[in-house]
């Protein structure tokens, strides 16, 4: 079934419920509303200020595969943190890998792709990202 919003919501729920990720993002004990403001389902980081930390979960363009009945979906997860806490971004990505790689989410297995390394972000911040792929039939 084609429902990208449901896939994003399922991954977001996994990330929002993990105590290690919440601690790394300084969200442990935060209200559900504050957690939802920091673990979002889109690529938006141009409004970061101060000590904000954010996880952005979003889709990249789908890819064709040899079998025309299927296509490959690619989900990216970027972690934005203040530059002085760059190690927290890497630790967050490590935990995301443990939570998602080869795990069944929304009836689909997610597979990690090679790390993306450092990505663009606001001045004074650091960002690193990861991508996960899965297959969907048409």
Coordinates of C-alpha atoms in Angstrom, one line a residue:
X1 CA 0.0 0.0 0.0
X2 CA 1.3 3.5 -0.9
X3 CA 1.1 5.7 2.2
X4 CA 4.3 7.7 2.7
X5 CA 2.8 9.7 5.6
X6 CA 2.1 6.5 7.5
X7 CA 5.7 5.4 6.9
X8 CA 7.1 8.7 8.2
X9 CA 4.9 8.6 11.2
X10 CA 5.9 5.0 12.1
X11 CA 9.6 5.9 12.0
X12 CA 9.0 9.1 13.9
X13 CA 7.2 7.1 16.6
X14 CA 10.1 4.8 17.0
X15 CA 12.6 7.7 17.4
X16 CA 10.3 9.6 19.8
X17 CA 9.9 6.6 22.1
X18 CA 13.6 5.8 22.4
X19 CA 15.1 7.0 25.7
X20 CA 18.7 7.1 24.3
X21 CA 17.7 9.4 21.5
X22 CA 15.6 11.6 23.8
X23 CA 18.6 11.9 26.2
X24 CA 21.0 12.8 23.3
X25 CA 18.6 15.5 22.1
X26 CA 18.1 16.8 25.6
X27 CA 14.5 15.8 25.5
X28 CA 14.3 13.3 28.3
X29 CA 11.3 14.2 30.4
X30 CA 10.1 16.7 27.8
X31 CA 6.4 17.0 26.9
X32 CA 5.1 15.1 23.9
X33 CA 4.6 18.5 22.1
X34 CA 8.2 19.6 22.7
X35 CA 9.4 16.2 21.5
X36 CA 7.3 16.5 18.3
X37 CA 8.8 19.9 17.6
X38 CA 12.3 18.4 17.7
X39 CA 11.7 15.1 15.9
X40 CA 9.9 16.2 12.8
X41 CA 8.7 14.7 9.5
X42 CA 10.3 17.1 7.1
X43 CA 13.6 18.7 6.3
X44 CA 13.4 22.1 8.1
X45 CA 16.4 23.4 9.9
X46 CA 16.7 27.1 8.9
X47 CA 15.0 28.2 12.2
X48 CA 17.5 26.6 14.7
X49 CA 18.7 28.9 17.5
X50 CA 20.8 28.6 20.6
X51 CA 21.1 25.0 21.8
X52 CA 18.3 23.5 19.6
X53 CA 18.7 20.0 18.5
X54 CA 16.6 18.4 15.8
X55 CA 16.0 15.2 13.9
X56 CA 14.5 15.6 10.4
X57 CA 12.9 12.5 8.9
X58 CA 11.8 12.8 5.3
X59 CA 11.7 11.1 1.9
X60 CA 14.0 11.6 -1.0
X61 CA 12.8 10.8 -4.6
X62 CA 12.0 7.1 -5.1
X63 CA 14.2 5.0 -7.3
X64 CA 13.2 2.6 -10.0
X65 CA 14.3 -1.0 -9.8
X66 CA 14.5 -3.8 -12.4
X67 CA 11.1 -5.2 -11.5
X68 CA 8.6 -2.6 -12.7
X69 CA 6.1 -3.8 -10.0
X70 CA 8.3 -2.3 -7.3
X71 CA 10.3 0.8 -6.5
X72 CA 12.8 1.7 -3.9
X73 CA 11.9 4.4 -1.3
X74 CA 14.7 6.3 0.4
X75 CA 14.1 7.9 3.8
X76 CA 16.7 10.4 5.1
X77 CA 17.3 11.2 8.8
X78 CA 19.4 14.3 9.6
X79 CA 20.5 15.2 13.1
X80 CA 21.2 18.9 13.7
X81 CA 23.0 19.9 16.9
X82 CA 25.1 22.9 18.1
X83 CA 28.6 22.6 16.6
X84 CA 30.2 22.1 20.1
X85 CA 28.1 19.0 20.5
X86 CA 28.9 17.3 17.2
X87 CA 29.6 14.0 19.0
X88 CA 25.9 13.8 20.0
X89 CA 24.9 13.9 16.4
X90 CA 27.1 10.9 15.6
X91 CA 25.9 9.0 18.7
X92 CA 22.3 9.7 17.7
X93 CA 22.9 8.3 14.2
X94 CA 24.5 5.2 15.8
X95 CA 21.3 4.7 17.9
X96 CA 19.1 5.3 14.9
X97 CA 21.0 2.6 13.1
X98 CA 20.4 0.1 16.0
X99 CA 16.7 1.0 15.9
X100 CA 16.0 0.8 12.2
X101 CA 18.6 -1.3 10.2
X102 CA 17.1 -4.6 9.1
X103 CA 14.0 -3.9 11.3
X104 CA 10.4 -4.3 10.1
X105 CA 8.6 -1.0 10.2
X106 CA 5.1 -0.6 8.9
X107 CA 5.4 -4.1 7.3
X108 CA 8.6 -3.2 5.4
X109 CA 12.2 -3.9 6.2
X110 CA 14.5 -0.9 6.4
X111 CA 18.1 -1.2 5.3
X112 CA 20.8 1.4 6.0
X113 CA 22.8 2.9 3.2
X114 CA 26.4 4.2 3.6
X115 CA 26.6 7.1 6.1
X116 CA 26.2 10.6 4.5
X117 CA 28.8 12.3 6.7
X118 CA 28.6 16.0 7.4
X119 CA 25.7 17.9 5.8
X120 CA 24.7 21.6 5.5
X121 CA 23.0 23.3 8.4
X122 CA 22.8 26.7 10.2
X123 CA 25.9 28.6 11.1
X124 CA 27.1 27.4 14.5
X125 CA 25.5 24.0 14.1
X126 CA 26.6 20.6 12.9
X127 CA 24.6 18.1 10.9
X128 CA 25.1 14.5 9.9
X129 CA 22.7 12.2 8.2
X130 CA 21.8 8.6 7.3
X131 CA 19.5 7.0 4.7
X132 CA 17.3 4.0 4.9
X133 CA 15.8 2.2 1.9
X134 CA 12.9 -0.1 1.5
X135 CA 10.8 -1.5 -1.3
X136 CA 7.2 -0.8 -2.1
X137 CA 5.1 -2.3 -4.8
X138 CA 3.0 -0.2 -7.2

